[in-house]
mmCIF file of C-alpha atoms and ligand atoms in Angstrom:
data_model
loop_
_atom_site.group_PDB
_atom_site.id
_atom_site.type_symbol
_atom_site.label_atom_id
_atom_site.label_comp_id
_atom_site.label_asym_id
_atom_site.label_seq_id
_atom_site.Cartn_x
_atom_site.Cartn_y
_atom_site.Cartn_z
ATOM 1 C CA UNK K 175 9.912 -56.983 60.716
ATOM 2 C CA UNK K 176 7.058 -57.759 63.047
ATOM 3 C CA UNK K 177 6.191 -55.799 66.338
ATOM 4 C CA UNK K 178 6.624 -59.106 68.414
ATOM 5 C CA UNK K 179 9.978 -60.024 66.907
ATOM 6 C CA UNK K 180 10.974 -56.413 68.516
ATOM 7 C CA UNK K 181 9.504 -56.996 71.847
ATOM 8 C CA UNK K 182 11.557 -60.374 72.099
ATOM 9 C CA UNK K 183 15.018 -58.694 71.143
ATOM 10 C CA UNK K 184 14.110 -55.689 73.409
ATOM 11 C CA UNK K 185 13.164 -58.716 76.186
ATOM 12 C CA UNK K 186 16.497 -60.437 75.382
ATOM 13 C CA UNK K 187 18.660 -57.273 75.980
ATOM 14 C CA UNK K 188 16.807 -56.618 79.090
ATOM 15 C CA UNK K 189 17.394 -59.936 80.433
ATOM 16 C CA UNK K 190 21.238 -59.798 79.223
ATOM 17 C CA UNK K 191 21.637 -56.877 82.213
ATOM 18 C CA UNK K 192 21.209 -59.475 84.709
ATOM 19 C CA UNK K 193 24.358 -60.468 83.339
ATOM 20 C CA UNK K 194 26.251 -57.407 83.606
ATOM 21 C CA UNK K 195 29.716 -57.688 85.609
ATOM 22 C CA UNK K 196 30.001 -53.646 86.554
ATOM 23 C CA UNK K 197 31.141 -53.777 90.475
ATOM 24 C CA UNK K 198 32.957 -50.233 89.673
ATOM 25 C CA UNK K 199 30.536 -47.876 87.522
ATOM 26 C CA UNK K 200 27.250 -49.881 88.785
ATOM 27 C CA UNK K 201 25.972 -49.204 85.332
ATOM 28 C CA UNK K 202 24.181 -52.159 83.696
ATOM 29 C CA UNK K 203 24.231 -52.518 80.153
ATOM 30 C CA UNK K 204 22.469 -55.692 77.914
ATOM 31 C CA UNK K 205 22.392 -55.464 74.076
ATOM 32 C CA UNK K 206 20.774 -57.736 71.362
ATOM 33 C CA UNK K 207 22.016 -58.446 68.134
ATOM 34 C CA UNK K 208 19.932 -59.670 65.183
ATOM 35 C CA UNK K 209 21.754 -61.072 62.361
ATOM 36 C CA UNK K 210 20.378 -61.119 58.936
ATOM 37 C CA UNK K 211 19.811 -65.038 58.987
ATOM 38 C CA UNK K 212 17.712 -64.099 62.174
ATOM 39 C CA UNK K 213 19.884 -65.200 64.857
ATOM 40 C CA UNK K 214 20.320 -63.092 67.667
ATOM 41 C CA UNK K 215 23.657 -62.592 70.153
ATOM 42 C CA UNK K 216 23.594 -61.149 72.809
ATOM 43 C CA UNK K 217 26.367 -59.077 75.579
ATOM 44 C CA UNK K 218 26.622 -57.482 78.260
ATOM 45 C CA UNK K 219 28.877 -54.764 79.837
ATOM 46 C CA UNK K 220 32.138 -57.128 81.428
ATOM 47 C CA UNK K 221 34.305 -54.379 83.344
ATOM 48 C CA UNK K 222 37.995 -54.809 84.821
ATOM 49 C CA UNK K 223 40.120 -53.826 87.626
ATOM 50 C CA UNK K 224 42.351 -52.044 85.563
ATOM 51 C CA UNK K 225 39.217 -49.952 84.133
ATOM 52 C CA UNK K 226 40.926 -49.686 80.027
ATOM 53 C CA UNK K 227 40.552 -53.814 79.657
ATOM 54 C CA UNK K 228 36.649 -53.346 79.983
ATOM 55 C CA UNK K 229 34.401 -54.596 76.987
ATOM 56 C CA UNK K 230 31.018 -52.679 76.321
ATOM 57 C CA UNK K 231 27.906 -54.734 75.929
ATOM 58 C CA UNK K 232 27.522 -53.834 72.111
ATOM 59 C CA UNK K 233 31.207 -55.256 71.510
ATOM 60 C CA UNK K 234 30.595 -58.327 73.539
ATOM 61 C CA UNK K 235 27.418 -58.866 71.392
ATOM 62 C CA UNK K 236 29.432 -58.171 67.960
ATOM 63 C CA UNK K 237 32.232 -60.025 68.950
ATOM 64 C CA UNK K 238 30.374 -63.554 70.377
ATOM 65 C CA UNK K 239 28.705 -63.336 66.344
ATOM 66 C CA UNK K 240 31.901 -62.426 64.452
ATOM 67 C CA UNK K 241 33.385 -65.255 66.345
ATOM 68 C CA UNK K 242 30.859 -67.553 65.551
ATOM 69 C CA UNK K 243 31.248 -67.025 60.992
ATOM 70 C CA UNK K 244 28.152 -64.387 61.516
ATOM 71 C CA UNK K 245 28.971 -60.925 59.372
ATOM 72 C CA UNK K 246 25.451 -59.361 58.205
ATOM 73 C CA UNK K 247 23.270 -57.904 61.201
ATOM 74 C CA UNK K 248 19.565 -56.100 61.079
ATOM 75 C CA UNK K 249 19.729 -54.513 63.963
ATOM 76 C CA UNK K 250 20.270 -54.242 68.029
ATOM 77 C CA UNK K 251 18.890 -53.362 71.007
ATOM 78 C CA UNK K 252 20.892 -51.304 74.010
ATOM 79 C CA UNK K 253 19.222 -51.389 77.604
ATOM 80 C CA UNK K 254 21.210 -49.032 80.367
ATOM 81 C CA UNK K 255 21.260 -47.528 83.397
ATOM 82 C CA UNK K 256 22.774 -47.457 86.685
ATOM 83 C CA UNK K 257 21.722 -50.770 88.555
ATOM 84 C CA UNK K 258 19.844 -48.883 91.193
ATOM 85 C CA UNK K 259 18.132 -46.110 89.107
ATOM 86 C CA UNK K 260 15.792 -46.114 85.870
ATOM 87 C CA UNK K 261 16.925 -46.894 82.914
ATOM 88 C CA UNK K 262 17.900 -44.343 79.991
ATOM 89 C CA UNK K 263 17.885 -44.384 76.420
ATOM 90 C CA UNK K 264 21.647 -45.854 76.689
ATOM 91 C CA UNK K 265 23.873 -44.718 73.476
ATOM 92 C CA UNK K 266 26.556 -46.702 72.162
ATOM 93 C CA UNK K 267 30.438 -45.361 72.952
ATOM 94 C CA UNK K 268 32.295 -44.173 70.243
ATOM 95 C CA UNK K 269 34.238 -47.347 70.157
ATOM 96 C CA UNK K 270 31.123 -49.628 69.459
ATOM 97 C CA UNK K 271 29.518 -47.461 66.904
ATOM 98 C CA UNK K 272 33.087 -47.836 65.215
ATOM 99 C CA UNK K 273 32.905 -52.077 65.536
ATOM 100 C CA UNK K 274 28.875 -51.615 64.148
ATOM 101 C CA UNK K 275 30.354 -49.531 61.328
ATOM 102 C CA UNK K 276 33.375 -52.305 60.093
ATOM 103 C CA UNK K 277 29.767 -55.361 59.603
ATOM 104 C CA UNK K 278 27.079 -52.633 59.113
ATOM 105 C CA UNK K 279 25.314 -50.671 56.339
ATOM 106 C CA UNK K 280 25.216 -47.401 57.810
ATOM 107 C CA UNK K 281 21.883 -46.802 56.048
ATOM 108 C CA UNK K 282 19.854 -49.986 56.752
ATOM 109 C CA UNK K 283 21.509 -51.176 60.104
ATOM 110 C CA UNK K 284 19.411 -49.985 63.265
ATOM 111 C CA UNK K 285 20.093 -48.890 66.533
ATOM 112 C CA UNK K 286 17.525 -49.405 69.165
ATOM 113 C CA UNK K 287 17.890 -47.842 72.628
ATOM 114 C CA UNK K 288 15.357 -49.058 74.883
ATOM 115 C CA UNK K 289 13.903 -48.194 78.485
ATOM 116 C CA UNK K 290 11.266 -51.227 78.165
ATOM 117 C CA UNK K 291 9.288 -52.986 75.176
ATOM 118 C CA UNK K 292 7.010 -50.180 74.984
ATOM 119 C CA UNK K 293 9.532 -47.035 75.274
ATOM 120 C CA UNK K 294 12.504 -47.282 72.715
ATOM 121 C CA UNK K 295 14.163 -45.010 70.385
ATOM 122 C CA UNK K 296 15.185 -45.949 66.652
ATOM 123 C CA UNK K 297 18.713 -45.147 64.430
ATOM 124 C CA UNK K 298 20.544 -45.666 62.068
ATOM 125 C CA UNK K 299 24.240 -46.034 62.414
ATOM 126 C CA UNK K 300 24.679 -43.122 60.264
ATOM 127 C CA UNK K 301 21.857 -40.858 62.666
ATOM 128 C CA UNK K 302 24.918 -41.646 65.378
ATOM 129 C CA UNK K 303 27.795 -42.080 63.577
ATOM 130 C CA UNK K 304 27.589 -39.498 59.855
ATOM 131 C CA UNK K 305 30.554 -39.383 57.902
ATOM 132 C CA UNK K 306 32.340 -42.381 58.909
ATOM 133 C CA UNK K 307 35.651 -44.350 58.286
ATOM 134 C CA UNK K 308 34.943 -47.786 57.024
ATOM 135 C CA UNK K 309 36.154 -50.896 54.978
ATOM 136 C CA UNK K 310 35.451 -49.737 51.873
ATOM 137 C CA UNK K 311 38.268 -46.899 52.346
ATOM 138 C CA UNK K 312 41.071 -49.586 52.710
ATOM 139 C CA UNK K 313 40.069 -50.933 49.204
HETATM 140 N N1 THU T 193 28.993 -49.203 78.410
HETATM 141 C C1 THU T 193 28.485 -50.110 77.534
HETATM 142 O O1 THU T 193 28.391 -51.304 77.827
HETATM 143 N N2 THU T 193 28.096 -49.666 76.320
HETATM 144 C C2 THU T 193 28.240 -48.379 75.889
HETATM 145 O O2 THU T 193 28.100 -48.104 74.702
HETATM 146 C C3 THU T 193 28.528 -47.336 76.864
HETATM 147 C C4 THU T 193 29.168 -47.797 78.112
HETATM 148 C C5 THU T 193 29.452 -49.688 79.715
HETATM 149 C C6 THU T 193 30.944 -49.658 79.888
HETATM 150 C C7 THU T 193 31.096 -49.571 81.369
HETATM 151 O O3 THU T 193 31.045 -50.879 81.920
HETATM 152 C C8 THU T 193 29.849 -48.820 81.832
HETATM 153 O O4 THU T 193 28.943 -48.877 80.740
HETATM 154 C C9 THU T 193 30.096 -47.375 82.208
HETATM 155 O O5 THU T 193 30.817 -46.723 81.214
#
């Protein structure tokens, strides 16, 4: 996949923070799915009053494409950090790499944490989540 088409779903996550809804932590969160067909979803972070009902920017991403008929992803971007501090190399929750593991190939599907379009880290979904519980064991 080309460098460019990187730097535009790095861009697109960044610009999904502006988006973020996180009065109570303050941390910003923008992520940028790539589906196999080449479309790209994106989310952001939507917190709640009653903290439990809040939806990580991964899910938000996922769930926008599931809900639109789209199953097979390539690959997305995180962006985080607190909204008045730099940004880190932001790792998924538990809970999202679970939701990337149910449409994912744990081998193939990457896992980009990004501080800008020139600073990122790359995984796997099995780097960050080995020896998972998928699908294929309900079969
Ligand atoms: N958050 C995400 O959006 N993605 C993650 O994988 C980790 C955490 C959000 C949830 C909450 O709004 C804030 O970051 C602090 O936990």
């Amino acid at each position: 996949m080309a460098e460019k088409d990187l730097k535009k779903l790095i861009e697109k996550a960044l610009d999904m923070r502006n988006s973020s809804y996180a009065p109570y932590s303050h941390y910003k969160v923008g992520a940028a799915l790539e589906a196999s067909d080449g479309q790209i979803f994106s989310g952001c972070n939507v917190e709640n009053s009653s903290y439990g009902a809040t939806n990580c920017a991964e899910r938000t991403a996922f769930f926008k494409a599931v809900s639109e008929g789209v199953h097979d992803f390539r690959r997305i971007v995180i962006t985080g950090g607190p909204d008045d501090g730099e940004l880190q190399y932001a790792t998924p929750c538990g809970i999202c790499r679970q939701v990337m593991r149910e449409f994912c190939n744990p081998e193939s599907f990457e896992i980009i944490l990004a501080k800008s379009t020139e600073d990122y880290r790359v995984y796997t979904l099995a780097q960050l989540l080995p020896e998972s519980f998928g699908p294929e064991n309900l079969l």
